[in-house]
Amino acid sequence: MFKDKAEVIARKLLPAFKTPTGIPFSLVNLKSGAGKNYAWASGSSSILAELGTMHMEFAYLSHVTGDSEFEQKVLKVREVLQKLEKPEGMYPLYLNPKTGRWGQQHMSMGALGDSFFEYLLKVWIQSGKTDTESRQMYDEAIEGAEKKLIQTSKGGLKYLADLKYGKLEHKMDHLTCFAGGMFALGAKTRPDEKYEHYMTLAKDLTHTCHESYDRSETKLGPESFRFMEGLEAKALKQNEKYYIQRPEVIESYFVLWRLTHDPKYRQWGWEATQAIEKYCKVDGGYSGLKNVYLPDRKSVV
């Protein structure tokens, strides 16, 4: 039943790929099949993270249904991406589906970019490590990101900054905290001369994400946190201080625990569990927090 329903939904999404380049629209009317993009997305561009999500989901759907059409759609997207010049060796967040050209020169492993990098690696793993092009794209993508985005704060914390038109913005999203688990998984699944380097980077990034939790009064992390004079791994703006039960930090704890068996990752996970129980539990379930730096029930969303 679930397989059948998945195929029905996917077929409803297929009209989104009817563009001059094969790059899908972000939105599709399930009744008419008309597609479009968000107006705010760099002149109605498609979004990098969504391309990554479709990559893995549609490749897997072809595997379980035996229908190659779904995978062929996302492989066409991959072909377009492969041919494009990569500014600074990286993938910008926006791609115009009509022209096949990049939008705003904004690079990030956080919001709007995250899933693209994560699923390049996981598509390779999902294929039984036979999809070598996906692994190659992953390796090249993280090499570019490492050269430009990986930064070290004055306090010694490693973080992934954003790059906008050649200028670094020294902030890291909660969404970016998946990267600790990703770098560890990438190293473990193909150990080579860079194994120790990427495992260390994975641990360092996960440590930084834990610090964003530990430096708040509720022991839960904000939506984004910054690195500047006198402020490290803490949110600065009011619209960055909320918490909505995103999984990325705890996911990296889980992956690092499985791959290293260092008990601190289980302890960090338990700390977060206790904080969620204390501050987020409400009648009928769990909520988020408006401000992780205010340890009172008034902060509950």
C-alpha atoms as one frame of an Amber mdcrd trajectory, in Angstrom:
protein
   0.000   0.000   0.000   2.698   2.477   0.984   4.666   1.778  -2.180   1.557
   2.362  -4.282   0.775   5.628  -2.508   4.376   6.803  -2.938   4.161   6.159
  -6.665   0.845   8.028  -6.934   2.349  11.068  -5.199   5.531  10.938  -7.285
   3.541  10.852 -10.532   1.676  13.929  -9.358   5.055  15.619  -8.916   6.476
  14.648 -12.329   5.012  17.712 -14.149   7.362  19.878 -12.038  10.191  18.580
 -14.244   8.612  19.994 -17.418  11.051  22.874 -17.779  13.494  23.775 -20.578
  16.392  22.353 -18.557  14.727  19.497 -16.687  15.396  21.305 -13.405  12.123
  20.930 -11.476  10.009  23.739 -10.112   9.646  23.915  -6.330   5.845  24.024
  -6.469   3.355  22.068  -8.580  -0.420  22.174  -8.711  -1.440  18.564  -8.171
  -4.652  19.019 -10.147  -3.460  20.974 -13.186   0.223  19.993 -13.164   1.270
  23.643 -13.466   4.614  24.352 -11.837   6.227  27.490 -10.457   8.884  28.664
  -8.032   8.796  30.912  -4.991   9.017  34.572  -5.981  11.527  35.220  -3.185
  13.951  32.560  -4.453  16.404  34.674  -6.456  14.059  35.603  -9.257  11.934
  32.464  -9.019  14.817  30.004  -9.057  14.765  26.376  -7.957  16.433  25.534
  -4.655  19.567  23.398  -4.320  18.466  21.444  -1.234  15.225  20.420  -2.935
  17.150  19.072  -5.921  19.139  16.919  -3.514  16.022  15.602  -1.798  14.411
  14.668  -5.121  17.671  12.971  -6.132  17.547  10.398  -3.367  13.777   9.955
  -3.131  13.211   9.432  -6.853  16.248   7.173  -7.270  14.937   4.957  -4.475
  11.402   4.982  -5.851  12.662   3.620  -9.165  14.451   0.896  -7.219  11.342
  -0.244  -5.326   8.857   0.136  -8.216  11.036  -1.049 -11.082  10.047   2.066
 -13.064  13.159   3.914 -14.221  11.289   7.124 -15.110  11.705   8.627 -11.658
  15.448   8.061 -11.534  15.901   9.315 -15.086  14.348  12.641 -14.108  16.835
  13.243 -11.308  19.790  11.936 -13.300  18.966  14.599 -15.896  19.157  17.196
 -13.124  22.499  15.782 -12.071  23.760  15.989 -15.645  22.879  19.685 -15.794
  24.614  20.328 -12.468  27.740  18.457 -13.574  28.119  20.640 -16.661  27.749
  23.947 -14.832  30.781  25.934 -13.750  31.012  26.002  -9.970  31.796  29.480
  -8.579  34.587  29.184  -5.987  34.345  25.406  -6.560  30.911  25.365  -4.899
  27.203  25.098  -5.650  25.114  28.272  -5.153  21.725  27.833  -3.518  19.620
  28.916  -6.500  19.354  27.608 -10.060  17.051  29.023 -12.731  15.034  26.146
 -14.288  14.440  28.044 -17.524  17.973  29.231 -18.285  20.019  26.666 -16.367
  22.043  29.475 -14.808  22.899  30.040 -11.178  20.975  32.688  -9.251  22.367
  34.691  -6.339  25.949  33.840  -5.447  25.050  32.529  -1.998  26.720  29.302
  -0.859  25.810  27.473   2.332  25.529  24.021   3.867  22.644  25.344   5.920
  19.122  26.354   4.919  18.364  25.821   1.208  21.583  23.869   0.611  21.872
  21.135   3.248  20.100  18.154   1.662  21.981  18.464  -1.613  25.320  17.588
   0.010  23.903  15.013   2.422  22.091  13.055  -0.276  24.952  12.986  -2.766
  26.681  10.814  -0.187  23.586   8.810   0.730  22.629   8.106  -2.902  26.071
   6.533  -3.318  25.570   4.443  -0.174  22.006   3.595  -1.217  23.298   2.290
  -4.572  25.561  -0.205  -2.823  28.471   2.147  -3.606  28.052   1.591  -7.346
  26.969   5.146  -8.212  30.502   6.498  -8.385  29.453   9.784  -9.984  27.384
  10.676  -6.930  30.352   9.984  -4.640  32.649  12.010  -6.874  30.238  14.953
  -6.782  30.104  14.668  -2.988  33.890  14.615  -2.635  34.304  17.616  -4.923
  31.499  19.526  -3.206  32.912  19.100   0.306  36.406  19.939  -0.912  35.101
  23.245  -2.258  33.132  23.911   0.912  36.105  23.125   3.113  38.310  25.614
   1.289  35.860  28.485   1.670  33.297  27.786   4.369  35.138  26.001   7.202
  36.268  28.572   9.759  37.801  28.500  13.243  36.676  30.990  15.876  39.049
  32.783  18.234  37.873  30.363  20.895  38.865  27.388  18.746  35.416  26.330
  17.537  35.137  24.952  14.007  32.063  26.086  12.069  30.603  26.301   8.572
  30.035  29.901   7.535  27.925  31.185   4.635  29.481  32.827   1.579  27.514
  35.629  -0.085  28.976  37.281  -3.173  32.482  36.422  -2.007  31.999  37.680
   1.562  31.771  35.375   4.560  28.890  35.616   6.998  30.136  34.121  10.251
  27.015  32.286  11.326  25.992  28.646  11.354  22.422  27.346  11.111  21.006
  24.597  13.279  20.243  22.965   9.920  23.989  22.917   9.148  24.628  20.707
  12.165  23.827  17.622  10.074  27.332  18.101   8.637  29.096  16.475  11.585
  27.306  13.204  10.915  27.752  13.596   7.155  31.518  14.096   7.288  31.844
  11.128   9.664  29.697   8.899   7.461  31.623   9.962   4.376  34.932   9.101
   6.040  33.771   5.789   7.468  32.180   4.473   4.265  35.333   5.006   2.218
  38.362   5.156   4.512  41.409   6.554   2.718  44.279   8.936   3.423  41.752
  11.645   4.408  39.896   9.457   6.901  41.408  10.968  10.053  41.084  14.485
   8.659  37.365  14.195   8.003  36.620  12.280  11.198  38.324  15.036  13.173
  36.364  17.674  11.271  33.137  15.765  11.980  33.889  15.678  15.701  34.880
  19.357  15.765  31.696  20.514  14.036  29.533  18.339  16.283  31.307  19.781
  19.312  30.487  23.295  18.101  26.826  22.375  17.668  26.790  20.955  21.186
  28.247  24.249  22.414  25.318  26.102  20.833  23.059  24.006  23.077  25.260
  24.146  26.157  25.612  27.938  26.031  21.875  28.535  26.287  19.974  28.637
  29.553  17.580  25.909  28.406  20.371  23.675  27.025  18.586  23.697  23.663
  20.113  25.298  20.601  18.931  28.321  18.600  17.938  28.359  14.931  21.221
  30.094  14.015  24.302  31.060  15.983  27.116  33.466  15.274  30.832  33.953
  15.748  32.172  37.439  16.361  34.099  39.482  18.899  32.762  38.539  22.332
  30.133  36.127  20.985  30.613  32.517  19.928  28.042  29.800  19.200  25.170
  32.009  20.363  22.299  33.673  18.537  22.453  37.426  18.157  19.197  38.420
  16.474  15.782  37.841  18.008  14.605  35.863  14.972  17.497  33.399  15.456
  16.779  32.466  19.071  13.894  30.068  18.582  13.932  26.257  18.758  11.541
  24.067  16.743  12.766  20.549  17.510  14.994  20.250  14.481  16.831  16.892
  14.416  20.247  17.793  12.939  22.276  18.169  16.141  20.993  14.966  17.720
  21.369  13.166  14.384  25.080  13.984  14.397  25.336  12.799  18.011  23.741
   9.511  16.915  26.026   9.006  13.915  29.168   9.884  15.888  28.127   7.522
  18.678  27.575   4.668  16.228  30.888   5.255  14.463  33.137   6.049  17.443
  31.336   4.588  20.503  32.497   7.611  22.480  29.975   7.774  25.368  29.932
  11.586  25.359  27.640  11.572  22.328  25.034   9.529  24.180  25.422  11.865
  27.148  24.881  14.902  24.925  21.781  13.251  23.482  20.475  12.578  26.988
  21.082  16.218  27.979  18.964  17.358  25.034  16.247  14.816  25.882  16.027
  16.119  29.444  15.871  19.711  28.218  13.070  18.883  25.774  11.140  17.167
  28.574  11.645  20.134  30.884  10.928  23.027  28.550   8.962  21.737  25.553
   6.458  19.264  26.953   2.867  20.475  26.809  -0.553  18.854  27.063  -0.827
  16.431  24.184   2.796  16.510  23.045   5.804  18.775  22.655   6.221  22.321
  21.410   9.111  24.592  20.452  10.575  27.609  22.203  10.504  31.251  21.162
  13.796  31.956  22.919  16.253  29.312  24.114  17.894  31.869  26.404  14.743
  32.349  28.499  14.285  29.325  30.781  10.613  29.789  31.576   7.348  28.398
  30.281   6.432  31.725  28.653   8.945  30.929  25.930   6.915  27.912  24.736
   5.635  28.505  21.212
